[in-house]
Amino acid sequence: MKAKKLYFMDCYLAGRKFHDADEVWNELKVGTILYLEHDRENRHDPNAVAVLYKKVDEEPYLIGYVPKACNEVIARFLEMGWTDIFECRISKIDEEAHPEHQVHLTVKIKKNSKNEGI
């Protein structure tokens, strides 16, 4: 049996205190699915990858970013149209840590559903 997801990386959620994370803080739990989006308009980093939390029938909440030190590969894939290749989930929440290290993320690469029989 072949894996449906492949581990890609772990990182923390950067910029949590500067965005909308506090608005949805009580909803963020270990295992929560988050979405990654290349933020081409970011003036600080051309490879900025926004981390979004989505509620049904609401605009997504920008809760932070993938850290600059590890965002380039993800940004390139997203830029090339591979918007559904990554699965991002919260892997740890430590409310006692510094805000930049309170939320840890795990990013996996999802198997291409077109190749399910391979």
Short mmCIF file of C-alpha atoms in Angstrom, two decimals:
data_model
loop_
_atom_site.label_atom_id
_atom_site.label_comp_id
_atom_site.label_asym_id
_atom_site.label_seq_id
_atom_site.Cartn_x
_atom_site.Cartn_y
_atom_site.Cartn_z
CA MET A 1 0.00 0.00 0.00
CA LYS A 2 1.38 3.39 -1.00
CA ALA A 3 1.22 6.50 1.18
CA LYS A 4 -1.34 9.18 0.32
CA LYS A 5 0.81 11.92 1.85
CA LEU A 6 4.53 12.51 2.09
CA TYR A 7 6.10 14.47 4.96
CA PHE A 8 7.65 17.70 3.66
CA MET A 9 8.55 19.91 6.65
CA ASP A 10 7.77 21.26 10.10
CA CYS A 11 7.98 24.94 10.95
CA TYR A 12 6.43 27.52 13.24
CA LEU A 13 3.82 30.10 12.29
CA ALA A 14 5.62 33.40 11.78
CA GLY A 15 3.96 36.75 12.41
CA ARG A 16 1.09 35.35 14.42
CA LYS A 17 0.66 38.48 16.58
CA PHE A 18 0.52 40.79 13.54
CA HIS A 19 -2.38 39.15 11.74
CA ASP A 20 -5.82 37.61 12.45
CA ALA A 21 -4.83 34.64 14.62
CA ASP A 22 -6.24 36.21 17.79
CA GLU A 23 -9.68 36.49 16.14
CA VAL A 24 -9.89 32.71 15.73
CA TRP A 25 -7.46 31.60 18.45
CA ASN A 26 -10.05 29.49 20.32
CA GLU A 27 -10.81 27.57 17.10
CA LEU A 28 -7.21 26.64 16.35
CA LYS A 29 -6.41 23.15 17.59
CA VAL A 30 -3.85 20.43 16.89
CA GLY A 31 -4.93 18.86 13.61
CA THR A 32 -6.67 21.97 12.25
CA ILE A 33 -6.25 22.17 8.47
CA LEU A 34 -4.76 25.43 7.21
CA TYR A 35 -4.23 26.67 3.67
CA LEU A 36 -1.11 28.02 2.02
CA GLU A 37 -1.14 30.86 -0.49
CA HIS A 38 1.74 32.65 -2.22
CA ASP A 39 1.50 36.31 -1.20
CA ARG A 40 2.92 37.92 -4.33
CA GLU A 41 2.10 41.41 -3.04
CA ASN A 42 4.23 41.07 0.11
CA ARG A 43 6.73 43.92 0.06
CA HIS A 44 9.01 42.30 2.63
CA ASP A 45 9.51 38.92 0.94
CA PRO A 46 8.83 37.91 -2.69
CA ASN A 47 8.54 34.27 -1.53
CA ALA A 48 6.05 35.01 1.26
CA VAL A 49 3.63 32.14 1.88
CA ALA A 50 0.53 33.17 3.80
CA VAL A 51 -1.09 30.69 6.20
CA LEU A 52 -4.88 30.93 6.14
CA TYR A 53 -7.63 29.53 8.34
CA LYS A 54 -10.95 29.11 6.56
CA LYS A 55 -14.42 28.92 8.04
CA VAL A 56 -17.38 27.80 5.95
CA ASP A 57 -18.99 30.72 4.08
CA GLU A 58 -16.54 33.31 5.42
CA GLU A 59 -13.49 35.05 4.08
CA PRO A 60 -10.28 33.30 5.15
CA TYR A 61 -8.31 34.61 8.12
CA LEU A 62 -4.63 35.38 7.55
CA ILE A 63 -3.12 33.96 10.73
CA GLY A 64 0.56 34.29 9.79
CA TYR A 65 3.24 33.12 7.38
CA VAL A 66 5.58 30.25 6.70
CA PRO A 67 8.95 31.52 8.02
CA LYS A 68 11.15 33.20 5.44
CA ALA A 69 13.95 30.70 6.02
CA CYS A 70 11.84 27.84 4.62
CA ASN A 71 9.25 29.33 2.28
CA GLU A 72 10.99 29.46 -1.12
CA VAL A 73 10.22 25.93 -2.34
CA ILE A 74 6.57 26.19 -1.30
CA ALA A 75 6.27 29.61 -2.97
CA ARG A 76 7.69 28.22 -6.24
CA PHE A 77 5.22 25.32 -6.32
CA LEU A 78 2.30 27.65 -5.57
CA GLU A 79 3.53 30.11 -8.18
CA MET A 80 3.52 27.31 -10.77
CA GLY A 81 -0.13 26.52 -10.06
CA TRP A 82 0.27 23.56 -7.66
CA THR A 83 -2.21 25.10 -5.22
CA ASP A 84 -3.54 21.77 -3.91
CA ILE A 85 -0.24 19.92 -3.54
CA PHE A 86 0.33 20.78 0.14
CA GLU A 87 -1.59 19.83 3.26
CA CYS A 88 -0.81 22.06 6.21
CA ARG A 89 -1.99 21.22 9.73
CA ILE A 90 -1.32 22.54 13.19
CA SER A 91 0.95 20.03 14.90
CA LYS A 92 1.47 21.79 18.23
CA ILE A 93 0.19 24.79 20.18
CA ASP A 94 2.18 26.13 23.12
CA GLU A 95 0.43 29.15 24.60
CA GLU A 96 3.30 29.73 27.05
CA ALA A 97 5.92 30.12 24.28
CA HIS A 98 6.95 33.36 22.58
CA PRO A 99 4.21 34.34 20.07
CA GLU A 100 6.51 33.47 17.14
CA HIS A 101 6.78 29.90 18.43
CA GLN A 102 3.29 29.25 19.79
CA VAL A 103 1.92 27.48 16.71
CA HIS A 104 3.86 24.71 14.99
CA LEU A 105 2.89 23.49 11.53
CA THR A 106 3.44 20.26 9.64
CA VAL A 107 3.35 20.43 5.86
CA LYS A 108 2.86 17.31 3.77
CA ILE A 109 2.70 16.72 0.03
CA LYS A 110 -0.54 15.07 -1.06
CA LYS A 111 -0.61 12.29 -3.62
CA ASN A 112 -1.84 13.44 -7.01
CA SER A 113 -5.36 12.02 -7.27
CA LYS A 114 -4.89 11.59 -11.04
CA ASN A 115 -2.28 8.96 -10.28
CA GLU A 116 -4.31 7.05 -7.67
CA GLY A 117 -3.89 3.74 -9.51
CA ILE A 118 -0.12 4.02 -9.78
#
